[in-house]
Short mmCIF file of C-alpha atoms in Angstrom, two decimals:
data_model
loop_
_atom_site.label_atom_id
_atom_site.label_comp_id
_atom_site.label_asym_id
_atom_site.label_seq_id
_atom_site.Cartn_x
_atom_site.Cartn_y
_atom_site.Cartn_z
CA MET S 1 214.75 -37.70 52.69
CA SER S 2 214.21 -34.03 54.03
CA THR S 3 214.31 -31.62 51.61
CA GLN S 4 217.53 -29.99 53.38
CA GLY S 5 219.91 -33.19 52.33
CA CYS S 6 218.42 -33.78 48.83
CA LEU S 7 221.68 -31.89 47.48
CA ALA S 8 224.13 -33.73 49.62
CA ALA S 9 221.67 -36.86 48.34
CA ASN S 10 222.02 -36.07 44.82
CA ASP S 11 218.42 -36.62 44.30
CA TRP S 12 217.23 -35.89 40.83
CA ILE S 13 214.27 -33.89 42.25
CA CYS S 14 215.30 -31.67 44.71
CA GLY S 15 213.37 -28.33 45.91
CA GLU S 16 216.76 -26.98 47.80
CA TYR S 17 218.26 -26.99 44.38
CA LEU S 18 215.66 -24.65 42.97
CA ARG S 19 215.15 -21.90 45.51
CA SER S 20 219.51 -21.61 45.97
CA ARG S 21 220.04 -21.49 42.22
CA SER S 22 216.72 -19.64 41.07
CA GLN S 23 218.48 -16.61 40.41
CA GLU S 24 221.15 -18.62 38.02
CA LEU S 25 218.06 -20.74 36.28
CA ILE S 26 216.76 -17.27 35.62
CA ASP S 27 219.79 -15.91 34.28
CA ALA S 28 220.27 -19.10 32.27
CA THR S 29 216.89 -18.84 30.82
CA VAL S 30 216.58 -15.33 29.75
CA GLN S 31 220.26 -16.08 27.64
CA HIS S 32 218.47 -19.06 25.86
CA VAL S 33 215.34 -17.29 25.11
CA TRP S 34 216.95 -14.01 23.83
CA ILE S 35 219.63 -16.39 21.84
CA THR S 36 216.82 -18.52 20.43
CA ALA S 37 214.19 -15.63 19.61
CA VAL S 38 217.34 -13.20 17.99
CA SER S 39 218.43 -16.22 15.72
CA VAL S 40 214.91 -16.73 14.26
CA VAL S 41 214.15 -13.61 13.62
CA ILE S 42 217.03 -13.14 11.80
CA GLY S 43 216.59 -16.52 9.88
CA LEU S 44 213.40 -15.45 9.16
CA LEU S 45 214.53 -12.19 7.34
CA VAL S 46 217.28 -13.90 5.66
CA ALA S 47 215.17 -16.74 4.67
CA PHE S 48 212.65 -14.79 3.16
CA PRO S 49 214.70 -12.91 0.38
CA LEU S 50 215.84 -16.17 -0.32
CA ALA S 51 212.55 -17.88 -0.68
CA LEU S 52 211.29 -15.09 -2.94
CA LEU S 53 214.74 -15.61 -5.21
CA ALA S 54 214.11 -19.12 -5.84
CA ARG S 55 210.59 -18.76 -6.54
CA SER S 56 211.07 -15.53 -9.00
CA ARG S 57 213.83 -17.53 -10.70
CA PRO S 58 213.70 -21.38 -10.94
CA SER S 59 217.45 -21.51 -12.09
CA PHE S 60 218.29 -20.34 -8.43
CA ALA S 61 215.66 -22.74 -6.88
CA GLY S 62 218.26 -25.62 -6.60
CA PRO S 63 221.49 -23.97 -5.48
CA VAL S 64 219.27 -22.04 -2.60
CA LEU S 65 217.54 -25.47 -1.33
CA GLY S 66 220.89 -27.46 -1.37
CA LEU S 67 222.94 -24.58 0.09
CA THR S 68 220.44 -24.26 2.77
CA THR S 69 220.30 -28.21 3.10
CA LEU S 70 224.05 -28.36 3.04
CA LEU S 71 224.61 -26.40 5.90
CA TYR S 72 221.86 -27.97 7.95
CA THR S 73 223.77 -30.83 7.81
CA ILE S 74 227.02 -29.49 8.99
CA PRO S 75 227.72 -30.88 12.39
CA SER S 76 227.32 -28.09 15.09
CA LEU S 77 230.85 -28.53 16.71
CA ALA S 78 232.01 -28.11 13.14
CA MET S 79 229.67 -25.33 12.24
CA PHE S 80 231.38 -23.31 15.49
CA SER S 81 234.46 -23.98 14.47
CA LEU S 82 234.71 -22.29 11.10
CA LEU S 83 232.64 -19.59 12.51
CA LEU S 84 235.10 -19.11 15.20
CA PRO S 85 237.68 -16.95 13.30
CA LEU S 86 235.23 -14.49 12.24
CA PHE S 87 233.15 -14.20 15.99
CA GLY S 88 235.65 -15.34 18.59
CA LEU S 89 233.62 -16.73 21.97
CA SER S 90 230.92 -14.58 21.83
CA ALA S 91 227.27 -14.93 21.40
CA GLY S 92 227.07 -13.85 17.68
CA LEU S 93 228.98 -17.33 16.92
CA VAL S 94 225.87 -19.32 17.96
CA ILE S 95 223.48 -16.47 16.73
CA THR S 96 225.02 -17.02 13.56
CA GLY S 97 225.08 -21.12 13.33
CA LEU S 98 221.54 -20.94 14.26
CA VAL S 99 220.57 -18.74 11.69
CA LEU S 100 222.28 -20.96 9.37
CA TYR S 101 220.43 -24.06 10.49
CA SER S 102 216.84 -22.30 10.32
CA LEU S 103 217.64 -21.42 6.94
CA THR S 104 216.51 -24.84 5.20
CA ILE S 105 213.43 -25.21 7.42
CA LEU S 106 212.09 -21.54 6.78
CA VAL S 107 213.21 -21.46 2.96
CA ARG S 108 211.16 -24.44 1.90
CA ASN S 109 208.13 -23.43 3.70
CA ILE S 110 208.11 -19.85 2.61
CA ILE S 111 208.29 -21.15 -1.23
CA ALA S 112 205.77 -24.12 -0.39
CA GLY S 113 203.26 -21.33 0.82
CA LEU S 114 203.35 -19.38 -1.50
CA GLU S 115 203.27 -21.99 -4.23
CA SER S 116 200.10 -22.98 -2.39
CA VAL S 117 198.11 -19.75 -3.20
CA PRO S 118 195.30 -20.58 -6.07
CA ASP S 119 196.26 -19.23 -9.29
CA GLU S 120 192.75 -18.05 -9.50
CA ALA S 121 193.50 -15.69 -6.53
CA ARG S 122 196.53 -14.34 -8.25
CA GLU S 123 194.54 -13.50 -11.49
CA ALA S 124 191.85 -11.92 -9.72
CA ALA S 125 193.87 -9.66 -7.90
CA ARG S 126 195.83 -8.85 -11.30
CA GLY S 127 192.53 -8.10 -12.43
CA MET S 128 191.86 -5.68 -9.62
CA GLY S 129 195.60 -4.05 -11.11
CA TYR S 130 197.18 -5.06 -8.31
CA GLY S 131 200.75 -4.58 -8.77
CA PRO S 132 203.90 -7.80 -8.05
CA GLY S 133 204.74 -5.89 -4.67
CA ARG S 134 200.78 -5.47 -3.96
CA LEU S 135 200.09 -8.80 -4.95
CA LEU S 136 202.72 -10.61 -3.12
CA TRP S 137 201.86 -8.53 0.69
CA GLU S 138 198.27 -8.28 0.36
CA VAL S 139 197.15 -11.60 -1.40
CA GLU S 140 199.84 -14.33 -1.71
CA LEU S 141 201.70 -13.82 1.56
CA PRO S 142 198.28 -13.87 3.54
CA LEU S 143 197.25 -17.19 1.93
CA ALA S 144 200.36 -18.48 2.45
CA LEU S 145 200.73 -17.70 6.09
CA PRO S 146 199.84 -21.23 7.39
CA ALA S 147 202.39 -22.94 5.74
CA LEU S 148 205.07 -20.03 6.63
CA MET S 149 203.99 -20.37 9.99
CA ALA S 150 204.25 -24.19 10.39
CA GLY S 151 207.95 -23.79 9.21
CA LEU S 152 208.54 -21.17 11.73
CA ARG S 153 207.05 -23.18 14.58
CA ILE S 154 209.45 -26.11 13.65
CA ALA S 155 212.02 -23.43 12.97
CA THR S 156 211.58 -22.10 16.42
CA VAL S 157 211.58 -25.62 18.71
CA SER S 158 214.56 -27.00 16.54
CA THR S 159 216.58 -23.75 17.65
CA VAL S 160 215.42 -24.07 21.09
CA ALA S 161 217.05 -27.31 21.16
CA LEU S 162 220.08 -26.53 19.47
CA THR S 163 220.93 -23.49 21.77
CA THR S 164 222.02 -25.33 24.42
CA VAL S 165 225.05 -26.81 21.98
CA GLY S 166 226.47 -22.88 22.65
CA SER S 167 227.50 -24.33 25.93
CA ILE S 168 230.74 -24.96 24.26
CA VAL S 169 231.50 -21.81 24.20
CA GLY S 170 229.64 -20.41 27.23
CA ARG S 171 226.40 -19.20 25.20
CA GLY S 172 224.15 -22.35 25.52
CA GLY S 173 221.52 -20.83 27.95
CA LEU S 174 220.50 -23.32 29.87
CA GLY S 175 222.82 -25.95 27.85
CA ASN S 176 225.56 -24.50 30.33
CA LEU S 177 223.87 -25.76 33.14
CA ILE S 178 223.34 -29.34 31.88
CA GLU S 179 227.45 -28.99 30.99
CA ASP S 180 228.46 -27.80 34.22
CA ALA S 181 226.88 -30.77 35.72
CA LEU S 182 227.78 -33.38 33.31
CA PRO S 183 230.97 -34.00 34.94
CA SER S 184 229.74 -34.15 38.38
CA PHE S 185 226.71 -35.71 37.38
CA PHE S 186 224.56 -33.12 39.33
CA LYS S 187 221.58 -34.94 38.66
CA ALA S 188 219.06 -32.08 40.12
CA GLN S 189 220.77 -29.33 37.74
CA VAL S 190 220.69 -31.83 34.52
CA LEU S 191 216.78 -32.40 35.51
CA THR S 192 216.20 -29.18 36.02
CA ALA S 193 217.75 -27.36 33.02
CA SER S 194 216.73 -30.41 30.58
CA VAL S 195 212.91 -29.71 31.54
CA LEU S 196 213.32 -26.17 31.25
CA CYS S 197 214.55 -26.62 27.78
CA VAL S 198 211.39 -28.62 27.13
CA LEU S 199 208.88 -26.45 28.47
CA LEU S 200 210.53 -23.25 26.91
CA ALA S 201 209.80 -25.36 23.12
CA VAL S 202 206.30 -26.02 24.27
CA VAL S 203 205.68 -22.73 25.47
CA ALA S 204 207.44 -21.19 21.86
CA ASP S 205 205.46 -23.33 19.71
CA LEU S 206 202.02 -22.68 21.48
CA LEU S 207 202.52 -18.66 21.34
CA LEU S 208 203.43 -18.86 17.79
CA LEU S 209 200.52 -21.69 17.10
CA GLY S 210 198.21 -18.76 18.91
CA VAL S 211 199.86 -16.06 16.45
CA GLN S 212 198.91 -18.10 13.78
CA ARG S 213 195.18 -18.37 14.45
CA LEU S 214 194.73 -14.76 15.04
CA LEU S 215 196.60 -14.37 11.87
CA THR S 216 194.56 -16.74 9.76
CA PRO S 217 190.95 -16.34 10.93
CA TRP S 218 189.65 -17.92 7.76
CA THR S 219 190.92 -21.42 8.33
CA ARG S 220 188.73 -21.88 11.32
CA ILE S 221 185.48 -21.30 9.15
CA ARG S 222 184.13 -24.85 9.02
CA PRO S 223 181.70 -25.75 6.14
CA ALA S 224 178.08 -26.06 6.65
CA ARG S 225 176.81 -29.18 8.18
CA THR S 226 174.91 -30.58 5.27
CA SER S 227 175.22 -34.04 5.99
CA ARG S 228 172.94 -33.46 9.11
CA ARG S 229 170.44 -31.57 7.57
CA ASN S 230 170.69 -34.67 4.86
CA ALA S 231 170.08 -36.91 7.75
CA ALA S 232 166.70 -35.12 8.91
CA PRO S 233 163.52 -36.82 7.72
CA ALA S 234 161.79 -34.07 5.18
CA GLY S 235 158.20 -33.22 5.59
CA PRO S 236 155.87 -33.28 3.77
CA ALA S 237 157.06 -30.07 1.55
CA GLY S 238 160.62 -31.28 1.16
CA THR S 239 159.11 -34.66 -1.08
CA GLY S 240 158.55 -32.34 -4.14
CA SER S 241 161.23 -31.14 -6.30
CA GLY S 242 160.55 -27.28 -5.50
CA GLY S 243 159.23 -28.06 -1.76
CA SER S 244 160.96 -25.87 0.59
CA GLY S 245 162.47 -29.06 2.25
CA SER S 246 165.37 -27.80 0.51
CA ALA S 247 165.86 -24.34 0.89
CA GLY S 248 168.17 -25.86 3.79
CA THR S 249 170.99 -26.12 1.26
CA GLY S 250 170.78 -22.56 -0.22
CA PRO S 251 172.87 -19.30 -0.32
CA ALA S 252 171.30 -17.81 2.90
CA ASP S 253 172.24 -21.04 4.93
CA ALA S 254 175.80 -20.98 3.39
CA LEU S 255 176.18 -17.35 4.42
CA LYS S 256 174.77 -18.40 7.76
CA ALA S 257 177.15 -21.20 8.25
CA VAL S 258 180.20 -18.77 7.41
CA GLY S 259 178.42 -16.20 9.81
#
């Protein structure tokens, strides 16, 4: 089947579709990306103070976590219908719904990250004169970054998928193309838009993973490989209790391993 006839034949893979609808695909992808990015950023800005409130006042933890979980269980169609009187058929309707859906993931992971900070680190910081604000930003938050970034990655991938639901109000990015193609079962458009959604999720996850590795270099430090040294045959000097054969596990070698 020639490339020129794949549109008429309604093939799943069609190069002619990519060439003739390239601008439409770009516009839908751009809309999908900015709706996702704005939703995740706003969700993070809302989730952070909620997590701090739940951690500082345990009596609020139950209601905060319960409310965010309840919001996540509301079907997207019902959520958009409830928000419709406030925002109308606008991108704000979709963004607000996505923000509410992201809260349960972000709040829980921020709390989990802050609770994973060792008490010894907090006590050492307080002993050095750190106040509550400085303790949070310079000690607790950096140590909580792995859990926080894990939640951010999950929320971002989930938001990329949920953005397509915004097509019911015409603000779904690539979801608009999928919805438009379903009545006539336009195979090339359905497949292309779906593959682009998957690619967006994968790229976003990899980018956030790279940011996480840049922000948390200490998580890539490997401990000294003592097992390999222990497996090596010991020399004559290493047979004695004070011989030089035991020097391989001393502080100098530990510093070399860290360096």
